[in-house]
Each structure stands twice: as C-alpha cells, then as structure tokens.
Amino acid sequence: MKNRTSSHFFILVLIVLVTAVSHYSIYYGALIRGYETSTLTAARNLSLLALLAALPIFLKHVFKFKGNWTVYTAAVLLFSIGLTVQYRLFSDPEYTSKTEKAEARQAKITTLQLHYIQQNYSAEKKQMMGLPPTPPSDVDLAKETPRPSSDTPLQVLFSGNTVNPILAIVGMLFAFLLGRRERVLDLLQKNGFLLVLLTLVPLLFAAVTSHAGKALGNMTPWEPAKIPFLIGFAAILAVLYKNLARTYWGLPRAKDVLPLIVMAVLPFVPFFVLKDFGQMMVFSSVYATLYLIAVRRFSQRFVLIGSVILVLSILIVGALPTNTQEKIPLLPTLAGPVKNVLPNRIQQRFHLWLDGFDPPSPDTAWWKNDYNEYYKRLIAKKPEVVKMLEDNPEMQKDINIDAWFDLLAFQPAQATFGIASGGTTGRGLGLGYPELIQVADSDYVFAAVGEELGLFGGLLLTFALIVFVSAGVRTALDCRDMFSKLCSIGLVAFIGFQALVNIGGITRALPMTGITLPFVSHGGFSLITSFFMLGMLMAFSHRNAVDRQINELQLLPHHNSLNLP
C-alpha cells in the first residue's frame, strides 16, 4: 500500500468503527451478567480514537508531514485494543471494587443462574424453587433491571484513563515538532551525557523511595527515563563508532570503549536498587542492538554476542530451580556460587517461569522469609493451626502451597488458565473472566486479550507490533546520520523488546518480569512514554522523506534554475 494519508485515514476510521462494535459487545456481555457498562466511558474512548483518526489530516495540512504513516497506524491499532480491554475491565464491578469483590462476583453468578433457570427449567421445577411457574423461555434483557454504572461525568473526565491518553497525544505532538528540528537534534547529540546525568538524579531518588516498583502513587518514573538514556548512549556511540573500527587483536581501544561502558552501566544502578529484572532485560537488549548497529567488524559483533550468551547462560543456570538442576550431573555444584549472588527476586521469577505450579520448600533461602511472614499472619488469625501442625506435620505442605499461590503464583497461574480457556476464538468480549487477575489492565493485559479474543486477538496484537517494528526499522535505515539512525533503532528496540518481554512472560516463554505492554497498557507513564517515542519516530520519518525529496530534485537537470541547495 502506498503511503497516502487518505488510505491510512480510511484504516483509522475502520479501527474506530470496529472499536465501537467491540464496546457494544462488552455492553451486551455486561447485561448478560447483570450490570451496565458506562456509556460515558465508551464515548470518551471513541472520542480519543476519533481524534487520533483525524490527526493525520491535521499533521498533513498544517505541519506538512511527509513521512510514513505505517508506524502511526499500527500504534493506533494497539491503542484501540488497549482501550477496549480497559473498558471491559473497568466497567466490571468485581474488578473495580476494593471491598466488595465477593459480593459483586456473587451477584454476577446469581444473574447467570437465574438466566439459565429461565431458559432451561420447566414450570414445575421453577415452582418447587419458589419462582414463578413460567415455561422455559429466552431471556429478554430489555426487561431486566441491571446494576447501573456508578461513573459520573467528572469521574470519567478526570480519571487516569482520560488524562494519561490526552497527555500521551500532546507528548507525541511535542516530540514530533521538536524532533524534526535540526537545531534540537544537534543540541541533544552534543549534550547527551549531561542529559543522562540530570535524569539519573531524580530517577535514583524515585528508586530509593519507591514501594513495590511504584513511586508517586501508581507511577513508574523509569518509563520516561528511557528516552534520555537512549539519547545519551546514542550520542556517545555516534561520536565513537568510527573509532571502534580501530581494533587490536580484534578488540577496540580502551579509551573508546570506556565511555560506552560508563553510559551503559548508569541506567542499571536504579534497576539494581529496585531489583527490576524486566527493565534490565529491556535496556540490555536495546544497548546491545545499538552497539551491533554501530560496529562494523565481525570480530566485535562476535565478542558482543558471545558475551551476551555467556552472561545469559550463567544467569539461567544459577537461577534454575533446585529440582531442575539435580537432573543434570555437576550442575548444582556449578550453579551454587551464582545462586548465592543472584537477588531473591530474580530466583523467584525463574522458579515461577520453569516450575511455577510447584512451590519451593519452605527452607529455600529466597522463599523462607516470605513463607515465615505468611505463617505468622496465619497463626495470628487462627492460633489453632499450631496444634494442628504438631499433630500432623504433613500439613506444612498445604500451608506452603497456600502461601506460594497467595503471595506469588496466583496471577501467573490465572493468566495461564485464562489464555488456555480462550482457545482459538476466545470466550467473547465481556464473557471471559480476566477480572480474576489483579493487574489485568496493566502487566497482564495480554492475558485478558487472549482469554476473550483467543488466538485471533493475540495474533492481531502481535501483527500490529510486527508492523510497528518493521516500519520503525525502515525509518532507521533511511536516516541520514548515525545519531538519527541509532535513536530511531533504539526507540523501535525499546517498544519491540518491552513487548517481547511482556508477552513472553505471560505466555511462559520467558520469565515474568512485571512490565507493561506498549500502547496497550494504559497505566502510569507507560502510555505517555510510548506515544512520545512514536512522535520521535514520526519526526525522523518526516526528515527522511524531506531529504529524499531534496535529493530527487537535485538529480533533475534544471535544479540549478530552481535555486535549490
């Protein structure tokens, strides 16, 4: 398909229409379960998508955008999937309730039971149950009195699901307008290291004061920090990449490598404080990608790839569950020193990945403290458990299983069951049970998509990500200078690797790391950062198109008569 604004506008309008149908499906599914969804929220979501659908016309005619629209259209498709999932979850009284989850769940179950009785029970059975003795008949939802939505206009207007997308769209426009200016890019390239240092100070403060990886309420302040770190590393690499070709025994000079090592290590400091394994994986992948793009010699690429494989091998071997290591001779002996160094959080993640349905022993070093805290709370509520445990020591296994699934394994297990129950076509929008996962709107959003839309929904989301990454890579290849090229490929790598880590963790292809899915998860700074990256990619694509247009005109025989540069 040619890069015509009208063609992409048609696709964007189609996305809005499909999203409207999806919202109606969720509304109908809610009526089946006895509650209403918020029409105000639905109107808000469709208005946001309509704004994004109309934005290409504005950018084309006002700011003369000449770049490729593919990356923008793919991002809007991902955003529409996220809006649909958010609408499904935040309209469910069980998911949104903090104190009455059990009551909300029971109300839905009762409604479904009454519908089944009305459709399938005879008049005699209904009379025996104390119900009106009516013959079996279809349920007329128009005659039902569902639980009304409690959302008010002010709540919808000032909710995070309204404010964050608006800030994200504004951030995208801001990034686009700045990124297309040569002076701004030159300033960023010359002051990349200073930008990183200025970003590191508040980031370290947020890391020290954060709780469970969150700061400033439900915000993740290291999300927007990705862009300054990327710019800083790209700026250093753009200056030194030619010097990296001068090697001795296949290795570049220390004075050229040392600044890169310092710049690469800086973002990992707060992540080590947080023990944030997911962000370490994403940053490592992005930095390795940038280095592979910058260096030209095979020996350097071979050393880098070999080093990455070696580090991953050591990490995986050391974090393997004990019962897995015992199956391989000498592996427990080799893995012992590594296991003693690895943080408890990483060992937890690997155990959840490889053996998540089998809890570790209560004596396991990284699990012992959590188990003991759970046991203390259990004794405080039920003192008789101590006597029961003395009479039956085997009861400790049951307590250990309860502790494991209550504290760590419940959400990954529910996500696995949800995706499996979705099958090929899914349960249908509004008819699954993603509300049983506590953070289905954020870290586990792919599980909600897989349960209600099945394999089709998962493939649609994956296809949109592949299209986004492919278009971003094309933008990077067309960039005129190394700094722009590295920034473009870094932005794409951040989106791509973060999506890979998120989806891989939920599908158990990788360890679960608790990071968001770009453009789909709408919590905290994640959505704002993703759209800001989108704006920068669009700016680079616009610059590439302008350069291409100028080059084509210069090749014309009469270009001198036009006074072209």
mmCIF file of C-alpha atoms in Angstrom, residues 282-544:
data_model
loop_
_atom_site.group_PDB
_atom_site.id
_atom_site.type_symbol
_atom_site.label_atom_id
_atom_site.label_comp_id
_atom_site.label_asym_id
_atom_site.label_seq_id
_atom_site.Cartn_x
_atom_site.Cartn_y
_atom_site.Cartn_z
ATOM 1 C CA VAL A 282 14.942 -4.443 28.054
ATOM 2 C CA PHE A 283 17.826 -1.983 28.499
ATOM 3 C CA SER A 284 20.428 -4.707 27.906
ATOM 4 C CA SER A 285 18.699 -5.754 24.692
ATOM 5 C CA VAL A 286 18.410 -2.171 23.432
ATOM 6 C CA TYR A 287 22.035 -1.276 24.187
ATOM 7 C CA ALA A 288 23.285 -4.486 22.577
ATOM 8 C CA THR A 289 21.211 -3.675 19.488
ATOM 9 C CA LEU A 290 22.653 -0.162 19.245
ATOM 10 C CA TYR A 291 26.192 -1.486 19.577
ATOM 11 C CA LEU A 292 25.597 -4.093 16.873
ATOM 12 C CA ILE A 293 24.327 -1.359 14.539
ATOM 13 C CA ALA A 294 27.302 0.925 15.229
ATOM 14 C CA VAL A 295 30.192 -1.537 14.947
ATOM 15 C CA ARG A 296 31.175 -2.864 11.556
ATOM 16 C CA ARG A 297 33.721 -5.585 12.277
ATOM 17 C CA PHE A 298 32.678 -9.205 12.587
ATOM 18 C CA SER A 299 35.084 -9.835 15.460
ATOM 19 C CA GLN A 300 33.449 -7.145 17.611
ATOM 20 C CA ARG A 301 29.974 -8.444 16.917
ATOM 21 C CA PHE A 302 31.152 -11.961 17.666
ATOM 22 C CA VAL A 303 32.607 -10.866 21.020
ATOM 23 C CA LEU A 304 29.430 -8.989 21.942
ATOM 24 C CA ILE A 305 27.073 -11.807 21.012
ATOM 25 C CA GLY A 306 29.295 -14.344 22.747
ATOM 26 C CA SER A 307 29.422 -12.221 25.900
ATOM 27 C CA VAL A 308 25.635 -11.842 25.965
ATOM 28 C CA ILE A 309 25.138 -15.582 25.518
ATOM 29 C CA LEU A 310 27.671 -16.304 28.268
ATOM 30 C CA VAL A 311 26.010 -13.930 30.745
ATOM 31 C CA LEU A 312 22.556 -15.313 29.962
ATOM 32 C CA SER A 313 23.801 -18.875 30.353
ATOM 33 C CA ILE A 314 25.333 -18.125 33.755
ATOM 34 C CA LEU A 315 22.171 -16.339 34.847
ATOM 35 C CA ILE A 316 19.835 -19.111 33.723
ATOM 36 C CA VAL A 317 21.995 -21.882 35.175
ATOM 37 C CA GLY A 318 22.225 -20.098 38.513
ATOM 38 C CA ALA A 319 18.503 -19.312 38.687
ATOM 39 C CA LEU A 320 17.211 -22.747 37.701
ATOM 40 C CA PRO A 321 15.012 -24.401 40.354
ATOM 41 C CA THR A 322 16.846 -26.927 42.523
ATOM 42 C CA ASN A 323 14.809 -29.908 41.354
ATOM 43 C CA THR A 324 15.663 -28.984 37.739
ATOM 44 C CA GLN A 325 19.395 -28.662 38.477
ATOM 45 C CA GLU A 326 19.504 -32.057 40.191
ATOM 46 C CA LYS A 327 18.554 -33.768 36.946
ATOM 47 C CA ILE A 328 21.882 -32.721 35.339
ATOM 48 C CA PRO A 329 25.182 -34.063 36.803
ATOM 49 C CA LEU A 330 27.514 -31.438 38.344
ATOM 50 C CA LEU A 331 25.069 -28.617 37.562
ATOM 51 C CA PRO A 332 24.128 -27.945 41.236
ATOM 52 C CA THR A 333 27.836 -27.598 42.083
ATOM 53 C CA LEU A 334 28.463 -25.157 39.242
ATOM 54 C CA ALA A 335 25.304 -23.177 39.909
ATOM 55 C CA GLY A 336 25.829 -22.843 43.668
ATOM 56 C CA PRO A 337 28.073 -19.726 43.636
ATOM 57 C CA VAL A 338 25.851 -17.992 41.087
ATOM 58 C CA LYS A 339 22.704 -18.772 43.066
ATOM 59 C CA ASN A 340 24.226 -17.236 46.192
ATOM 60 C CA VAL A 341 24.872 -13.957 44.346
ATOM 61 C CA LEU A 342 21.572 -13.615 42.463
ATOM 62 C CA PRO A 343 18.887 -11.457 44.147
ATOM 63 C CA ASN A 344 15.900 -13.299 45.589
ATOM 64 C CA ARG A 345 13.542 -11.564 43.170
ATOM 65 C CA ILE A 346 15.310 -12.993 40.119
ATOM 66 C CA GLN A 347 15.299 -16.506 41.590
ATOM 67 C CA GLN A 348 11.574 -16.128 42.276
ATOM 68 C CA ARG A 349 10.922 -15.126 38.671
ATOM 69 C CA PHE A 350 12.847 -18.077 37.271
ATOM 70 C CA HIS A 351 11.087 -20.533 39.570
ATOM 71 C CA LEU A 352 7.714 -19.102 38.517
ATOM 72 C CA TRP A 353 8.783 -19.464 34.904
ATOM 73 C CA LEU A 354 10.116 -23.006 34.968
ATOM 74 C CA ASP A 355 8.218 -24.592 37.852
ATOM 75 C CA GLY A 356 5.503 -22.123 38.807
ATOM 76 C CA PHE A 357 2.869 -24.678 39.829
ATOM 77 C CA ASP A 358 5.243 -26.479 42.216
ATOM 78 C CA PRO A 359 6.142 -24.308 45.261
ATOM 79 C CA PRO A 360 9.698 -24.425 46.629
ATOM 80 C CA SER A 361 10.491 -25.907 50.010
ATOM 81 C CA PRO A 362 9.867 -23.580 52.993
ATOM 82 C CA ASP A 363 13.602 -23.868 53.741
ATOM 83 C CA THR A 364 14.610 -22.387 50.361
ATOM 84 C CA ALA A 365 16.700 -19.278 51.031
ATOM 85 C CA TRP A 366 14.830 -16.869 48.726
ATOM 86 C CA TRP A 367 11.393 -18.158 49.795
ATOM 87 C CA LYS A 368 11.946 -18.653 53.523
ATOM 88 C CA ASN A 369 11.250 -15.086 54.669
ATOM 89 C CA ASP A 370 8.032 -14.775 52.670
ATOM 90 C CA TYR A 371 6.806 -18.121 53.955
ATOM 91 C CA ASN A 372 7.583 -17.213 57.564
ATOM 92 C CA GLU A 373 5.700 -13.898 57.246
ATOM 93 C CA TYR A 374 2.712 -15.719 55.776
ATOM 94 C CA TYR A 375 2.841 -18.307 58.572
ATOM 95 C CA LYS A 376 2.919 -15.578 61.255
ATOM 96 C CA ARG A 377 -0.157 -13.891 59.787
ATOM 97 C CA LEU A 378 -1.903 -17.252 59.585
ATOM 98 C CA ILE A 379 -1.158 -18.019 63.264
ATOM 99 C CA ALA A 380 -2.390 -14.574 64.290
ATOM 100 C CA LYS A 381 -5.737 -15.270 62.624
ATOM 101 C CA LYS A 382 -6.003 -18.969 63.520
ATOM 102 C CA PRO A 383 -3.936 -19.883 66.614
ATOM 103 C CA GLU A 384 -5.260 -23.446 66.489
ATOM 104 C CA VAL A 385 -3.094 -24.095 63.432
ATOM 105 C CA VAL A 386 -0.043 -24.569 65.691
ATOM 106 C CA LYS A 387 -1.680 -27.525 67.449
ATOM 107 C CA MET A 388 -2.937 -28.953 64.162
ATOM 108 C CA LEU A 389 0.573 -28.727 62.691
ATOM 109 C CA GLU A 390 2.075 -30.551 65.687
ATOM 110 C CA ASP A 391 -0.439 -33.358 65.279
ATOM 111 C CA ASN A 392 0.007 -33.538 61.519
ATOM 112 C CA PRO A 393 3.409 -32.264 60.240
ATOM 113 C CA GLU A 394 2.346 -33.043 56.664
ATOM 114 C CA MET A 395 0.012 -30.074 56.928
ATOM 115 C CA GLN A 396 3.006 -27.803 56.305
ATOM 116 C CA LYS A 397 2.908 -28.785 52.634
ATOM 117 C CA ASP A 398 -0.650 -27.464 52.345
ATOM 118 C CA ILE A 399 0.314 -24.218 54.115
ATOM 119 C CA ASN A 400 3.325 -23.856 51.813
ATOM 120 C CA ILE A 401 1.127 -24.285 48.726
ATOM 121 C CA ASP A 402 -1.385 -21.736 50.002
ATOM 122 C CA ALA A 403 1.416 -19.262 50.771
ATOM 123 C CA TRP A 404 3.001 -19.750 47.345
ATOM 124 C CA PHE A 405 -0.167 -19.110 45.381
ATOM 125 C CA ASP A 406 -1.409 -16.325 47.648
ATOM 126 C CA LEU A 407 1.854 -14.373 47.504
ATOM 127 C CA LEU A 408 3.482 -15.070 44.131
ATOM 128 C CA ALA A 409 1.945 -17.646 41.813
ATOM 129 C CA PHE A 410 -1.733 -16.672 41.753
ATOM 130 C CA GLN A 411 -1.605 -14.092 38.947
ATOM 131 C CA PRO A 412 0.715 -16.058 36.609
ATOM 132 C CA ALA A 413 -1.457 -19.137 37.127
ATOM 133 C CA GLN A 414 -4.676 -17.230 36.428
ATOM 134 C CA ALA A 415 -3.125 -15.702 33.293
ATOM 135 C CA THR A 416 -2.128 -19.160 32.049
ATOM 136 C CA PHE A 417 -5.603 -20.567 32.711
ATOM 137 C CA GLY A 418 -7.202 -17.545 31.031
ATOM 138 C CA ILE A 419 -5.188 -17.853 27.814
ATOM 139 C CA ALA A 420 -5.812 -21.620 27.718
ATOM 140 C CA SER A 421 -9.570 -21.132 28.170
ATOM 141 C CA GLY A 422 -9.629 -18.561 25.353
ATOM 142 C CA GLY A 423 -8.608 -21.143 22.774
ATOM 143 C CA THR A 424 -8.686 -20.124 19.126
ATOM 144 C CA THR A 425 -11.622 -17.709 19.007
ATOM 145 C CA GLY A 426 -11.875 -16.650 22.657
ATOM 146 C CA ARG A 427 -14.786 -16.593 25.072
ATOM 147 C CA GLY A 428 -16.111 -13.374 23.582
ATOM 148 C CA LEU A 429 -15.800 -9.765 24.697
ATOM 149 C CA GLY A 430 -17.353 -9.398 28.131
ATOM 150 C CA LEU A 431 -17.823 -13.139 28.578
ATOM 151 C CA GLY A 432 -14.446 -14.195 29.981
ATOM 152 C CA TYR A 433 -13.053 -13.830 33.493
ATOM 153 C CA PRO A 434 -9.975 -11.580 33.186
ATOM 154 C CA GLU A 435 -11.241 -9.686 36.243
ATOM 155 C CA LEU A 436 -9.806 -12.516 38.371
ATOM 156 C CA ILE A 437 -6.303 -11.220 37.560
ATOM 157 C CA GLN A 438 -5.436 -8.274 39.786
ATOM 158 C CA VAL A 439 -3.488 -6.209 37.218
ATOM 159 C CA ALA A 440 -5.129 -7.422 34.011
ATOM 160 C CA ASP A 441 -5.278 -3.820 32.758
ATOM 161 C CA SER A 442 -1.506 -3.343 33.020
ATOM 162 C CA ASP A 443 1.136 -6.074 33.233
ATOM 163 C CA TYR A 444 -1.257 -8.925 32.323
ATOM 164 C CA VAL A 445 -3.254 -7.159 29.619
ATOM 165 C CA PHE A 446 -2.210 -9.747 27.006
ATOM 166 C CA ALA A 447 -3.831 -12.467 29.119
ATOM 167 C CA ALA A 448 -7.130 -10.537 29.026
ATOM 168 C CA VAL A 449 -6.861 -10.249 25.236
ATOM 169 C CA GLY A 450 -6.028 -13.945 24.880
ATOM 170 C CA GLU A 451 -8.935 -15.069 27.055
ATOM 171 C CA GLU A 452 -11.717 -13.048 25.442
ATOM 172 C CA LEU A 453 -10.410 -12.786 21.858
ATOM 173 C CA GLY A 454 -8.444 -16.035 21.774
ATOM 174 C CA LEU A 455 -5.605 -16.799 19.394
ATOM 175 C CA PHE A 456 -7.105 -14.383 16.850
ATOM 176 C CA GLY A 457 -6.843 -11.435 19.238
ATOM 177 C CA GLY A 458 -3.327 -12.375 20.290
ATOM 178 C CA LEU A 459 -2.191 -12.666 16.676
ATOM 179 C CA LEU A 460 -3.811 -9.336 15.786
ATOM 180 C CA LEU A 461 -1.922 -7.627 18.598
ATOM 181 C CA THR A 462 1.320 -9.369 17.632
ATOM 182 C CA PHE A 463 0.823 -8.453 13.970
ATOM 183 C CA ALA A 464 0.388 -4.766 14.885
ATOM 184 C CA LEU A 465 3.623 -4.894 16.882
ATOM 185 C CA ILE A 466 5.486 -6.537 13.996
ATOM 186 C CA VAL A 467 4.221 -3.883 11.573
ATOM 187 C CA PHE A 468 5.245 -1.130 14.001
ATOM 188 C CA VAL A 469 8.747 -2.535 14.447
ATOM 189 C CA SER A 470 9.197 -3.156 10.706
ATOM 190 C CA ALA A 471 8.184 0.402 9.844
ATOM 191 C CA GLY A 472 10.461 1.749 12.578
ATOM 192 C CA VAL A 473 13.419 -0.261 11.270
ATOM 193 C CA ARG A 474 12.752 1.102 7.786
ATOM 194 C CA THR A 475 12.846 4.615 9.245
ATOM 195 C CA ALA A 476 16.176 3.900 10.934
ATOM 196 C CA LEU A 477 17.693 2.548 7.711
ATOM 197 C CA ASP A 478 16.740 5.728 5.845
ATOM 198 C CA CYS A 479 18.236 8.131 8.396
ATOM 199 C CA ARG A 480 20.968 10.421 7.089
ATOM 200 C CA ASP A 481 23.395 10.328 10.065
ATOM 201 C CA MET A 482 24.456 7.834 12.703
ATOM 202 C CA PHE A 483 22.865 9.688 15.640
ATOM 203 C CA SER A 484 19.426 9.719 13.987
ATOM 204 C CA LYS A 485 19.855 6.114 12.931
ATOM 205 C CA LEU A 486 20.765 4.994 16.456
ATOM 206 C CA CYS A 487 17.953 6.989 18.050
ATOM 207 C CA SER A 488 15.399 5.536 15.622
ATOM 208 C CA ILE A 489 16.501 1.932 16.060
ATOM 209 C CA GLY A 490 16.713 2.462 19.824
ATOM 210 C CA LEU A 491 13.143 3.728 20.011
ATOM 211 C CA VAL A 492 11.927 0.755 17.995
ATOM 212 C CA ALA A 493 14.010 -1.626 20.103
ATOM 213 C CA PHE A 494 12.521 -0.271 23.332
ATOM 214 C CA ILE A 495 8.978 -0.854 22.054
ATOM 215 C CA GLY A 496 9.778 -4.217 20.500
ATOM 216 C CA PHE A 497 11.803 -5.743 23.325
ATOM 217 C CA GLN A 498 9.422 -4.486 26.006
ATOM 218 C CA ALA A 499 6.516 -6.097 24.132
ATOM 219 C CA LEU A 500 8.536 -9.287 23.676
ATOM 220 C CA VAL A 501 9.385 -9.482 27.384
ATOM 221 C CA ASN A 502 5.781 -8.774 28.399
ATOM 222 C CA ILE A 503 4.127 -11.258 26.033
ATOM 223 C CA GLY A 504 6.876 -13.836 26.600
ATOM 224 C CA GLY A 505 6.380 -13.623 30.360
ATOM 225 C CA ILE A 506 2.606 -14.040 30.183
ATOM 226 C CA THR A 507 2.826 -16.979 27.766
ATOM 227 C CA ARG A 508 5.627 -18.525 29.885
ATOM 228 C CA ALA A 509 8.136 -18.317 27.046
ATOM 229 C CA LEU A 510 10.252 -16.010 29.239
ATOM 230 C CA PRO A 511 10.368 -15.207 32.967
ATOM 231 C CA MET A 512 7.532 -12.906 34.040
ATOM 232 C CA THR A 513 9.021 -9.509 34.819
ATOM 233 C CA GLY A 514 6.062 -7.251 35.531
ATOM 234 C CA ILE A 515 6.500 -4.612 32.810
ATOM 235 C CA THR A 516 3.776 -3.085 30.683
ATOM 236 C CA LEU A 517 2.788 -3.715 27.065
ATOM 237 C CA PRO A 518 3.495 -0.576 24.958
ATOM 238 C CA PHE A 519 0.408 1.333 23.717
ATOM 239 C CA VAL A 520 -1.903 -1.337 25.189
ATOM 240 C CA SER A 521 -1.289 -0.950 28.930
ATOM 241 C CA HIS A 522 -2.573 2.483 29.906
ATOM 242 C CA GLY A 523 -1.249 2.861 33.441
ATOM 243 C CA GLY A 524 1.253 5.352 34.801
ATOM 244 C CA PHE A 525 3.875 6.798 32.474
ATOM 245 C CA SER A 526 3.916 3.781 30.135
ATOM 246 C CA LEU A 527 1.403 5.109 27.617
ATOM 247 C CA ILE A 528 2.854 8.637 27.678
ATOM 248 C CA THR A 529 6.364 7.319 27.028
ATOM 249 C CA SER A 530 5.184 5.071 24.190
ATOM 250 C CA PHE A 531 3.433 7.940 22.390
ATOM 251 C CA PHE A 532 6.417 10.240 22.941
ATOM 252 C CA MET A 533 8.593 7.606 21.254
ATOM 253 C CA LEU A 534 6.036 7.422 18.442
ATOM 254 C CA GLY A 535 6.301 11.201 17.936
ATOM 255 C CA MET A 536 10.088 10.986 17.697
ATOM 256 C CA LEU A 537 9.873 8.172 15.142
ATOM 257 C CA MET A 538 7.432 10.219 13.072
ATOM 258 C CA ALA A 539 9.848 13.169 13.216
ATOM 259 C CA PHE A 540 12.722 11.026 11.931
ATOM 260 C CA SER A 541 10.481 9.593 9.207
ATOM 261 C CA HIS A 542 9.485 13.138 8.163
ATOM 262 C CA ARG A 543 13.140 14.221 7.983
ATOM 263 C CA ASN A 544 13.958 11.179 5.849
#
